[in-house]
């Protein structure tokens, strides 16, 4: 009887009328219904409510659809954090198309590769970057030799920019964004995707050593990550969010969609600086922002005329990207910021693990708290599987905090794959897991900790050295603003750590030799002898357009320097 009852339950048919594809587009529809008059976007003097934003996004979708832009088509957006970039995250997929937010810090040749590779049908470009878009399209046209059909150019005007750049764009045939919206129906009857696995967004990796790879994301993953990221962080209903993180970076870590789900308010920040961040906190009621560690570093080292302290309220910060040094996390906490440390990749919709804070850590010394907080932690609610494994056997490494393996993920918030790149897909998804390329350990409490990229591990005298751990110690030195460590050939040990350092502004650079010796002495007091850098080089660190240190350039420089030599008595 029991078996028959169980069988009846399992055989209930799916109610097709109630099946709706998961998509973050529903969040905007609801926000306009629940809080039509609440501010959705603020950009200088421009202010929109959720009812405004919904109408504008529907108009954008309609304007695209009337030009036969829909499923299978890509719309590129080359813009900083302005309202139009936010609207594209809803308006483009409402038309069934895929939004590709392009990094504005890239050069024309790289953007040309992206636009050509994605076959962008429409390019929405901020007026300040119109010349960059124009140069990129010219590169494609010259390469195609007459076989290139240029995309529709839509220029986004901004009262905060030089009006001459907008006039230039319009004189060259670009259509102004507001005029483009007017061609659309504000009551456009958009439809959710028939299949929630349909592509919603395309983003490109940094491509520091090869052509960028196009990461394709789907509606289901965007929906789940938008909610998961908000729950993990504690992003509350009605939050006031400052856009310090570029929307072009992993779609703003999916907070573009989270803010609609929570009916929050976006404060757009065209250019990020410590002064602008403190000003927005003091004057615009900011409660939350997301940022890479390099931004946290600028906040911690802000000058007295930039910082507005004490903070008028606790400000919640989520950080991800390069592993933040414990010293930076501790300094942010002292200033009154509540920092949530996360980790992820473009391929996992941005952050997908979190160093979930445990109440018992509150009683620990601040230094211990910072060290625990610097770990990458446990999987997000929306990520089903996370592990650290031997990349050859796929066997999980022991939870001892010492055994190094590769961090792998599997689940609904992992990308569909790389666009037009079967070889990269085969490598990335070997053995049914997404391979991050990051090396890490698993601690006894199950929290993971990144030790290095596979290519960044330094092997000295047969011992592995984590460049990240050496960097974390260097950040404790009072003269160090930024640090990056790579391997340098060593006559005695095969390889040894070579530290590249940017000094703080108030540090005299006239005695760099003495300062290098002091930094080495400092390291000897705080780390194993074989970890101590054998060479220290001062100067600005080369970075990618997304702010990541270009370690391959530092490795090349270390190679040019030749091996560390030892005097022979």
Coordinates of C-alpha atoms in Angstrom, one line a residue:
X1 CA 0.0 0.0 0.0
X2 CA 2.9 2.3 1.0
X3 CA 4.7 1.6 -2.3
X4 CA 1.5 2.3 -4.3
X5 CA 1.0 5.7 -2.5
X6 CA 4.6 6.7 -3.2
X7 CA 4.2 5.8 -6.9
X8 CA 1.1 8.0 -7.1
X9 CA 2.9 10.9 -5.7
X10 CA 5.9 10.5 -8.1
X11 CA 3.6 10.2 -11.1
X12 CA 1.7 13.5 -10.7
X13 CA 2.2 15.3 -14.1
X14 CA 3.9 18.6 -14.3
X15 CA 1.4 21.4 -14.4
X16 CA 2.5 23.2 -17.6
X17 CA 0.4 26.3 -16.8
X18 CA 2.5 26.9 -13.6
X19 CA 5.9 26.2 -15.2
X20 CA 7.7 29.5 -15.8
X21 CA 11.3 29.9 -16.8
X22 CA 13.5 31.3 -14.1
X23 CA 14.7 34.7 -15.2
X24 CA 15.7 37.9 -13.3
X25 CA 13.5 39.8 -15.7
X26 CA 10.6 39.0 -13.3
X27 CA 12.3 41.1 -10.6
X28 CA 11.9 44.3 -12.5
X29 CA 8.2 43.6 -13.2
X30 CA 7.6 43.1 -9.5
X31 CA 9.6 46.1 -8.4
X32 CA 7.5 48.4 -10.6
X33 CA 4.4 46.9 -9.1
X34 CA 5.4 47.0 -5.4
X35 CA 7.4 50.2 -5.3
X36 CA 6.6 52.2 -8.4
X37 CA 7.6 55.6 -6.8
X38 CA 10.7 54.4 -5.0
X39 CA 14.0 55.6 -6.5
X40 CA 15.6 53.0 -8.7
X41 CA 18.5 54.9 -10.1
X42 CA 20.3 58.1 -9.2
X43 CA 23.0 59.6 -11.5
X44 CA 23.8 63.2 -10.6
X45 CA 20.7 65.2 -11.3
X46 CA 19.0 62.3 -13.1
X47 CA 16.6 60.3 -10.9
X48 CA 14.4 57.4 -12.0
X49 CA 11.7 55.5 -10.0
X50 CA 11.1 51.8 -10.5
X51 CA 8.0 52.6 -12.6
X52 CA 10.3 54.8 -14.8
X53 CA 12.9 52.1 -15.1
X54 CA 10.4 49.5 -16.1
X55 CA 9.0 51.7 -18.8
X56 CA 12.4 52.6 -20.1
X57 CA 13.5 49.0 -20.2
X58 CA 10.4 47.9 -22.1
X59 CA 11.0 50.7 -24.5
X60 CA 14.5 49.6 -25.1
X61 CA 13.3 46.0 -25.6
X62 CA 10.7 47.2 -28.1
X63 CA 13.1 49.4 -30.0
X64 CA 15.5 46.5 -30.4
X65 CA 12.7 44.1 -31.4
X66 CA 11.5 46.5 -34.1
X67 CA 14.9 46.3 -35.6
X68 CA 14.7 42.5 -35.6
X69 CA 17.1 42.1 -32.7
X70 CA 16.2 39.1 -30.6
X71 CA 17.2 35.5 -29.7
X72 CA 20.7 34.7 -30.9
X73 CA 21.7 38.4 -31.3
X74 CA 24.2 40.2 -29.2
X75 CA 24.0 43.8 -28.0
X76 CA 27.3 45.3 -26.8
X77 CA 27.4 48.1 -24.2
X78 CA 30.5 50.2 -23.9
X79 CA 29.8 52.4 -20.9
X80 CA 30.8 53.2 -17.3
X81 CA 28.2 52.9 -14.5
X82 CA 25.4 55.0 -15.9
X83 CA 21.6 54.3 -16.0
X84 CA 21.7 53.1 -19.6
X85 CA 24.2 50.3 -18.7
X86 CA 21.8 49.2 -15.9
X87 CA 18.8 49.4 -18.2
X88 CA 20.5 47.2 -20.8
X89 CA 20.6 44.3 -18.3
X90 CA 16.8 44.1 -18.5
X91 CA 15.9 45.7 -21.9
X92 CA 18.3 43.6 -24.0
X93 CA 17.1 40.2 -22.6
X94 CA 13.5 41.4 -22.7
X95 CA 13.9 41.5 -26.4
X96 CA 15.4 37.9 -26.2
X97 CA 18.9 39.1 -27.1
X98 CA 22.2 38.7 -25.1
X99 CA 23.8 41.7 -23.3
X100 CA 27.6 42.0 -23.6
X101 CA 28.9 44.7 -21.3
X102 CA 32.4 45.6 -22.6
X103 CA 35.2 46.7 -20.3
X104 CA 35.8 50.4 -21.0
X105 CA 39.5 50.2 -20.0
X106 CA 40.3 47.9 -23.0
X107 CA 42.1 49.3 -26.1
X108 CA 40.5 49.5 -29.5
X109 CA 42.1 46.4 -30.9
X110 CA 40.9 44.2 -28.0
X111 CA 37.4 45.7 -28.3
X112 CA 37.5 45.1 -32.0
X113 CA 38.2 41.4 -31.3
X114 CA 35.2 41.3 -28.9
X115 CA 32.7 42.9 -31.2
X116 CA 33.8 40.8 -34.1
X117 CA 33.8 37.6 -32.1
X118 CA 30.4 38.2 -30.6
X119 CA 28.9 39.5 -33.9
X120 CA 27.4 42.4 -32.1
X121 CA 24.3 43.7 -34.0
X122 CA 24.0 46.9 -31.9
X123 CA 26.6 48.8 -30.0
X124 CA 25.4 51.1 -27.2
X125 CA 28.3 53.4 -26.3
X126 CA 28.7 56.2 -23.8
X127 CA 29.6 59.5 -25.5
X128 CA 33.0 59.6 -23.7
X129 CA 33.9 56.3 -25.4
X130 CA 32.4 56.9 -28.8
X131 CA 35.9 57.4 -30.4
X132 CA 37.1 54.2 -28.9
X133 CA 34.1 52.3 -30.4
X134 CA 34.6 54.0 -33.7
X135 CA 38.3 53.0 -33.8
X136 CA 37.3 49.4 -32.9
X137 CA 34.8 49.2 -35.7
X138 CA 37.3 50.6 -38.2
X139 CA 39.8 47.9 -37.2
X140 CA 37.1 45.2 -38.0
X141 CA 36.1 47.0 -41.3
X142 CA 39.8 47.1 -42.4
X143 CA 40.2 43.5 -41.6
X144 CA 37.0 42.4 -43.4
X145 CA 37.9 44.5 -46.5
X146 CA 34.3 45.5 -47.4
X147 CA 32.6 42.4 -46.1
X148 CA 31.7 44.0 -42.8
X149 CA 28.2 45.1 -42.0
X150 CA 28.6 47.7 -39.3
X151 CA 26.3 47.4 -36.2
X152 CA 23.7 50.0 -35.3
X153 CA 25.5 52.6 -33.2
X154 CA 23.6 54.1 -30.3
X155 CA 25.3 56.9 -28.3
X156 CA 24.5 57.4 -24.6
X157 CA 24.5 61.1 -23.7
X158 CA 25.6 62.2 -20.2
X159 CA 25.3 65.8 -18.9
X160 CA 28.5 65.2 -16.9
X161 CA 30.6 64.9 -20.0
X162 CA 31.8 67.4 -22.6
X163 CA 28.9 68.0 -25.0
X164 CA 31.3 68.1 -27.9
X165 CA 31.8 64.3 -27.7
X166 CA 28.1 63.8 -28.1
X167 CA 27.9 66.2 -31.1
X168 CA 30.7 64.4 -32.7
X169 CA 28.9 61.0 -32.4
X170 CA 25.7 62.4 -33.7
X171 CA 27.4 64.1 -36.6
X172 CA 28.9 60.7 -37.6
X173 CA 25.5 59.0 -37.8
X174 CA 25.1 57.5 -34.3
X175 CA 21.6 57.5 -32.9
X176 CA 21.1 59.2 -29.5
X177 CA 20.0 56.8 -26.8
X178 CA 16.9 58.7 -25.6
X179 CA 15.8 59.1 -29.2
X180 CA 16.3 55.4 -29.7
X181 CA 14.1 54.7 -26.7
X182 CA 11.4 56.9 -28.2
X183 CA 11.1 54.5 -31.1
X184 CA 10.0 51.7 -28.7
X185 CA 6.6 51.0 -27.1
X186 CA 6.6 51.7 -23.3
X187 CA 3.9 49.0 -23.0
X188 CA 5.9 46.5 -24.9
X189 CA 4.6 43.0 -24.0
X190 CA 7.9 41.3 -23.3
X191 CA 8.0 37.5 -22.8
X192 CA 10.2 35.4 -20.6
X193 CA 12.5 33.0 -22.3
X194 CA 10.9 29.7 -23.3
X195 CA 13.9 27.9 -22.0
X196 CA 15.6 29.2 -18.8
X197 CA 18.9 27.9 -20.1
X198 CA 18.7 30.5 -22.9
X199 CA 21.7 32.8 -22.9
X200 CA 21.2 36.1 -21.1
X201 CA 24.7 37.6 -21.0
X202 CA 28.2 37.4 -22.6
X203 CA 31.3 38.6 -20.8
X204 CA 34.9 38.3 -21.7
X205 CA 37.9 37.2 -19.6
X206 CA 40.8 39.5 -19.2
X207 CA 42.9 37.7 -21.8
X208 CA 46.3 38.7 -20.3
X209 CA 48.3 36.1 -22.2
X210 CA 45.9 35.1 -25.1
X211 CA 42.7 36.2 -26.8
X212 CA 39.9 36.9 -24.3
X213 CA 37.4 34.0 -23.9
X214 CA 33.7 34.7 -24.2
X215 CA 31.8 33.5 -21.1
X216 CA 28.2 32.7 -21.8
X217 CA 25.7 32.9 -19.0
X218 CA 22.0 31.8 -18.9
X219 CA 18.8 33.1 -17.4
X220 CA 18.5 30.4 -14.8
X221 CA 22.0 31.1 -13.4
X222 CA 21.5 34.8 -13.4
X223 CA 18.2 34.4 -11.4
X224 CA 19.7 32.1 -8.9
X225 CA 22.9 34.1 -8.4
X226 CA 21.0 37.4 -8.0
X227 CA 19.1 35.9 -5.1
X228 CA 22.0 33.9 -3.7
X229 CA 24.4 36.8 -3.7
X230 CA 21.8 39.0 -1.9
X231 CA 21.1 36.3 0.7
X232 CA 24.7 35.5 1.4
X233 CA 25.7 39.2 1.8
X234 CA 22.5 40.3 3.7
X235 CA 21.6 42.8 1.0
X236 CA 18.3 44.0 2.4
X237 CA 15.0 45.2 0.9
X238 CA 15.3 48.8 -0.1
X239 CA 19.1 49.0 0.3
X240 CA 21.0 52.0 -1.2
X241 CA 23.8 50.6 -3.3
X242 CA 26.8 52.5 -4.6
X243 CA 28.1 51.3 -8.0
X244 CA 31.8 51.2 -7.3
X245 CA 32.1 47.8 -9.0
X246 CA 31.8 48.1 -12.8
X247 CA 28.6 46.8 -14.3
X248 CA 30.8 45.4 -17.1
X249 CA 32.6 43.1 -14.6
X250 CA 30.5 39.9 -14.4
X251 CA 27.3 41.9 -14.8
X252 CA 28.1 43.7 -11.6
X253 CA 28.4 40.3 -9.9
X254 CA 24.7 40.0 -10.7
X255 CA 23.8 42.8 -8.3
X256 CA 22.2 44.6 -11.3
X257 CA 19.4 42.0 -11.0
X258 CA 19.6 41.7 -7.2
X259 CA 18.7 45.3 -6.7
X260 CA 15.5 44.9 -8.7
X261 CA 14.6 41.8 -6.7
X262 CA 15.0 43.9 -3.5
X263 CA 13.6 47.1 -4.9
X264 CA 16.8 48.9 -3.8
X265 CA 18.3 52.2 -5.1
X266 CA 21.4 52.3 -7.3
X267 CA 23.7 55.3 -6.9
X268 CA 25.7 55.4 -10.2
X269 CA 29.3 56.4 -9.8
X270 CA 30.9 57.3 -13.1
X271 CA 34.5 57.4 -11.8
X272 CA 35.6 55.6 -8.6
X273 CA 37.8 57.3 -6.0
X274 CA 38.1 57.1 -2.2
X275 CA 36.8 60.7 -2.0
X276 CA 33.7 59.9 -4.2
X277 CA 33.0 56.8 -2.1
X278 CA 33.1 58.6 1.3
X279 CA 31.1 61.5 -0.2
X280 CA 28.3 59.1 -1.4
X281 CA 28.2 57.4 2.0
X282 CA 27.9 60.8 3.8
X283 CA 25.5 62.5 1.4
X284 CA 23.5 59.9 -0.4
X285 CA 22.6 57.3 2.3
X286 CA 24.8 54.5 0.9
X287 CA 24.4 51.3 2.8
X288 CA 26.2 48.8 0.5
X289 CA 28.8 48.6 -2.2
X290 CA 31.0 46.0 -3.8
X291 CA 34.6 46.4 -4.7
X292 CA 37.8 44.6 -5.6
X293 CA 40.6 44.7 -2.9
X294 CA 42.4 47.4 -4.9
X295 CA 39.5 49.7 -4.1
X296 CA 39.6 48.7 -0.4
X297 CA 43.3 49.6 -0.4
X298 CA 42.5 53.1 -1.7
X299 CA 39.9 53.6 1.0
X300 CA 42.3 52.4 3.8
X301 CA 45.0 54.7 2.5
X302 CA 42.7 57.7 1.8
X303 CA 44.1 61.1 2.8
X304 CA 42.4 63.1 5.6
X305 CA 40.8 65.4 3.0
X306 CA 39.3 62.4 1.2
X307 CA 37.9 60.4 4.1
X308 CA 34.7 61.4 6.0
X309 CA 35.0 59.7 9.3
X310 CA 33.5 58.4 11.5
X311 CA 31.1 56.8 9.1
X312 CA 27.5 57.9 9.7
X313 CA 26.3 54.3 9.7
X314 CA 27.7 50.8 9.2
X315 CA 28.5 50.3 5.6
X316 CA 28.4 46.8 4.2
X317 CA 31.1 45.9 1.7
X318 CA 31.5 42.7 -0.4
X319 CA 34.9 42.1 -1.9
X320 CA 36.3 39.6 -4.3
X321 CA 38.9 39.3 -7.0
X322 CA 42.6 38.9 -6.0
X323 CA 42.7 37.5 -2.5
X324 CA 42.6 40.6 -0.1
X325 CA 45.5 40.7 2.4
X326 CA 44.3 40.2 6.0
X327 CA 45.8 43.6 6.9
X328 CA 43.4 45.4 4.5
X329 CA 40.4 43.5 5.9
X330 CA 41.4 44.4 9.4
X331 CA 41.9 48.1 8.5
X332 CA 38.5 48.3 6.8
X333 CA 36.9 46.8 9.9
X334 CA 38.6 49.4 12.1
X335 CA 37.1 52.2 9.9
X336 CA 33.6 50.9 10.5
X337 CA 33.0 48.9 7.3
X338 CA 31.5 45.4 7.6
X339 CA 33.3 43.4 5.0
X340 CA 32.1 40.1 3.4
X341 CA 34.9 38.3 1.7
X342 CA 33.9 36.3 -1.4
X343 CA 35.6 34.5 -4.2
X344 CA 34.6 33.5 -7.7
X345 CA 35.2 33.9 -11.4
X346 CA 33.5 35.3 -14.5
X347 CA 32.7 31.6 -15.3
X348 CA 30.7 31.3 -12.0
X349 CA 28.6 34.6 -12.4
X350 CA 31.2 36.4 -10.2
X351 CA 31.5 35.5 -6.5
X352 CA 30.3 32.0 -5.7
X353 CA 32.0 31.2 -2.3
X354 CA 31.9 33.2 0.9
X355 CA 34.0 33.3 4.0
X356 CA 30.9 32.9 6.2
X357 CA 31.5 34.6 9.5
X358 CA 31.1 32.4 12.6
X359 CA 30.0 34.0 16.0
X360 CA 32.7 32.2 17.9
X361 CA 35.3 34.2 15.9
X362 CA 34.2 37.4 17.7
X363 CA 36.1 36.4 20.8
X364 CA 39.4 35.9 18.9
X365 CA 42.2 38.4 18.6
X366 CA 41.8 40.8 15.7
X367 CA 44.9 39.4 13.9
X368 CA 43.4 35.9 14.1
X369 CA 40.0 37.2 12.9
X370 CA 41.6 38.8 9.9
X371 CA 43.5 35.7 9.0
X372 CA 40.4 33.5 9.1
X373 CA 38.4 36.2 7.2
X374 CA 40.9 36.2 4.4
X375 CA 40.0 32.6 3.5
X376 CA 37.7 32.0 0.5
X377 CA 35.3 30.0 2.6
X378 CA 32.3 27.8 1.6
X379 CA 30.0 27.6 -1.4
X380 CA 27.2 30.1 -2.0
X381 CA 23.6 28.9 -1.5
X382 CA 23.1 28.8 -5.2
X383 CA 26.2 26.7 -5.9
X384 CA 25.6 23.0 -5.5
X385 CA 29.2 21.6 -5.5
X386 CA 32.6 23.0 -4.5
X387 CA 35.7 21.0 -3.7
X388 CA 39.5 21.1 -3.8
X389 CA 40.8 18.1 -5.7
X390 CA 43.9 16.4 -7.2
X391 CA 43.5 17.6 -10.8
X392 CA 44.8 14.3 -12.2
X393 CA 42.8 11.9 -10.1
X394 CA 39.9 14.2 -9.1
X395 CA 40.2 12.8 -5.6
X396 CA 39.4 15.4 -2.9
X397 CA 42.4 16.6 -1.0
X398 CA 42.4 16.0 2.8
X399 CA 40.9 18.7 5.0
X400 CA 44.2 19.5 6.7
X401 CA 44.9 23.0 5.5
X402 CA 48.1 21.8 3.9
X403 CA 47.4 19.5 1.0
X404 CA 47.2 21.6 -2.2
X405 CA 44.7 20.9 -5.0
X406 CA 42.7 22.7 -7.7
X407 CA 39.4 24.4 -6.8
X408 CA 36.6 23.0 -8.8
X409 CA 32.9 23.8 -9.0
X410 CA 29.7 22.3 -10.4
X411 CA 26.1 23.5 -10.4
X412 CA 23.5 25.9 -11.7
X413 CA 25.6 29.0 -11.4
X414 CA 28.4 27.7 -13.6
X415 CA 28.6 29.2 -17.2
X416 CA 27.2 27.4 -20.2
X417 CA 30.6 27.5 -21.7
X418 CA 33.0 29.7 -23.8
X419 CA 31.7 31.1 -27.0
X420 CA 33.1 29.4 -30.2
X421 CA 35.9 27.7 -28.2
X422 CA 35.5 23.9 -27.9
X423 CA 39.1 23.3 -26.9
X424 CA 38.8 25.7 -23.9
X425 CA 35.5 24.1 -23.0
X426 CA 36.9 20.6 -23.0
X427 CA 39.7 21.7 -20.8
X428 CA 37.5 23.7 -18.4
X429 CA 34.9 21.0 -17.9
X430 CA 37.2 18.0 -17.8
X431 CA 35.7 15.1 -15.7
X432 CA 32.4 16.9 -15.3
X433 CA 33.6 19.8 -13.1
X434 CA 34.5 23.4 -13.9
X435 CA 38.3 23.8 -13.3
X436 CA 39.1 27.2 -11.8
X437 CA 42.8 27.0 -12.4
X438 CA 43.3 28.2 -8.8
X439 CA 45.2 26.1 -6.3
X440 CA 44.0 25.9 -2.7
X441 CA 43.7 23.9 0.5
X442 CA 40.7 22.7 2.5
X443 CA 40.8 23.4 6.2
X444 CA 39.4 21.2 9.0
X445 CA 36.2 23.3 9.1
X446 CA 35.6 22.7 5.4
X447 CA 36.6 26.3 4.4
X448 CA 38.7 26.6 1.3
X449 CA 41.7 28.9 0.9
X450 CA 43.3 30.0 -2.3
X451 CA 47.0 29.6 -2.3
X452 CA 47.8 30.7 -5.8
X453 CA 47.1 30.3 -9.5
X454 CA 48.6 27.1 -10.7
X455 CA 51.2 29.0 -12.7
X456 CA 52.1 31.4 -9.8
X457 CA 53.4 28.8 -7.3
X458 CA 57.1 29.3 -6.6
X459 CA 59.2 26.1 -6.1
X460 CA 62.3 26.9 -4.1
X461 CA 64.6 24.0 -3.2
X462 CA 61.8 21.6 -3.9
X463 CA 59.4 23.4 -1.5
X464 CA 56.2 25.2 -2.7
X465 CA 55.8 28.8 -1.8
X466 CA 52.5 30.6 -2.1
X467 CA 53.1 34.0 -3.6
X468 CA 49.8 35.2 -2.1
X469 CA 51.0 34.4 1.4
X470 CA 54.2 36.3 0.9
X471 CA 52.2 39.2 -0.5
X472 CA 50.0 39.3 2.6
X473 CA 53.0 39.7 4.8
X474 CA 54.5 42.4 2.6
X475 CA 51.2 44.4 3.0
X476 CA 51.9 44.6 6.7
X477 CA 55.0 46.7 6.2
X478 CA 54.1 50.4 6.8
X479 CA 55.8 51.6 3.6
X480 CA 54.0 49.1 1.2
X481 CA 51.0 50.3 -0.8
X482 CA 50.8 47.3 -3.2
X483 CA 52.8 44.1 -3.6
X484 CA 53.1 41.3 -6.1
X485 CA 55.4 38.3 -5.8
X486 CA 56.7 36.1 -8.7
X487 CA 59.4 33.5 -9.1
X488 CA 62.9 34.5 -10.1
X489 CA 65.6 32.1 -11.2
X490 CA 68.0 31.3 -8.3
X491 CA 71.4 29.8 -8.7
X492 CA 71.2 27.9 -5.4
X493 CA 67.5 27.2 -5.0
X494 CA 66.2 27.0 -8.5
X495 CA 63.6 29.7 -7.8
X496 CA 63.1 32.3 -5.1
X497 CA 60.5 34.9 -4.4
X498 CA 61.0 38.3 -6.2
X499 CA 58.8 41.1 -4.7
X500 CA 57.6 44.0 -6.8
X501 CA 56.4 46.8 -4.6
X502 CA 54.6 50.1 -5.0
X503 CA 55.4 52.4 -2.1
X504 CA 52.9 54.7 -0.3
X505 CA 52.9 58.4 -1.3
X506 CA 54.4 59.6 1.9
X507 CA 57.4 57.3 1.7
X508 CA 60.7 58.8 0.5
X509 CA 62.0 56.9 -2.5
X510 CA 65.5 58.4 -2.2
X511 CA 66.8 55.5 -0.2
X512 CA 65.3 52.5 -1.9
X513 CA 68.3 50.2 -1.2
X514 CA 68.0 50.7 2.5
X515 CA 64.2 50.3 2.3
X516 CA 64.6 47.0 0.4
X517 CA 66.9 45.7 3.1
X518 CA 64.4 46.8 5.8
X519 CA 61.5 45.0 4.0
X520 CA 63.6 41.8 3.8
X521 CA 64.4 42.0 7.5
X522 CA 60.7 42.6 8.2
X523 CA 59.9 39.4 6.2
X524 CA 62.5 37.3 8.0
X525 CA 60.8 38.1 11.3
X526 CA 57.4 37.0 10.0
X527 CA 57.8 34.0 7.7
X528 CA 59.9 30.9 7.0
X529 CA 63.4 31.8 5.8
X530 CA 62.9 30.2 2.3
X531 CA 59.7 32.3 1.8
X532 CA 61.6 35.6 2.2
X533 CA 62.0 37.5 -1.1
X534 CA 65.6 37.5 -2.3
X535 CA 65.0 40.6 -4.4
X536 CA 62.8 43.6 -4.0
X537 CA 61.9 45.9 -7.0
X538 CA 60.1 49.2 -6.6
X539 CA 57.8 50.8 -9.1
X540 CA 54.1 50.8 -10.2
X541 CA 52.6 47.4 -10.9
X542 CA 51.3 46.7 -14.4
X543 CA 47.6 45.9 -14.4
X544 CA 45.0 44.6 -16.7
X545 CA 41.9 46.7 -17.7
X546 CA 40.0 45.0 -14.8
X547 CA 42.7 46.0 -12.3
X548 CA 44.4 42.7 -11.9
X549 CA 48.2 42.7 -11.6
X550 CA 49.7 41.3 -14.8
X551 CA 52.0 38.8 -13.2
X552 CA 53.2 37.5 -16.6
X553 CA 54.8 40.9 -17.2
X554 CA 56.5 40.7 -13.8
X555 CA 57.7 37.2 -14.5
X556 CA 59.1 38.4 -17.8
X557 CA 60.9 41.3 -16.0
X558 CA 62.3 38.8 -13.4
X559 CA 63.5 36.6 -16.2
X560 CA 65.3 39.6 -17.8
X561 CA 67.1 40.2 -14.5
X562 CA 68.6 36.8 -14.6
X563 CA 69.1 34.4 -11.7
X564 CA 69.9 35.5 -8.1
X565 CA 73.6 34.9 -7.7
X566 CA 75.6 34.2 -4.6
X567 CA 79.2 35.2 -3.8
X568 CA 81.6 32.4 -3.8
X569 CA 84.2 32.6 -1.0

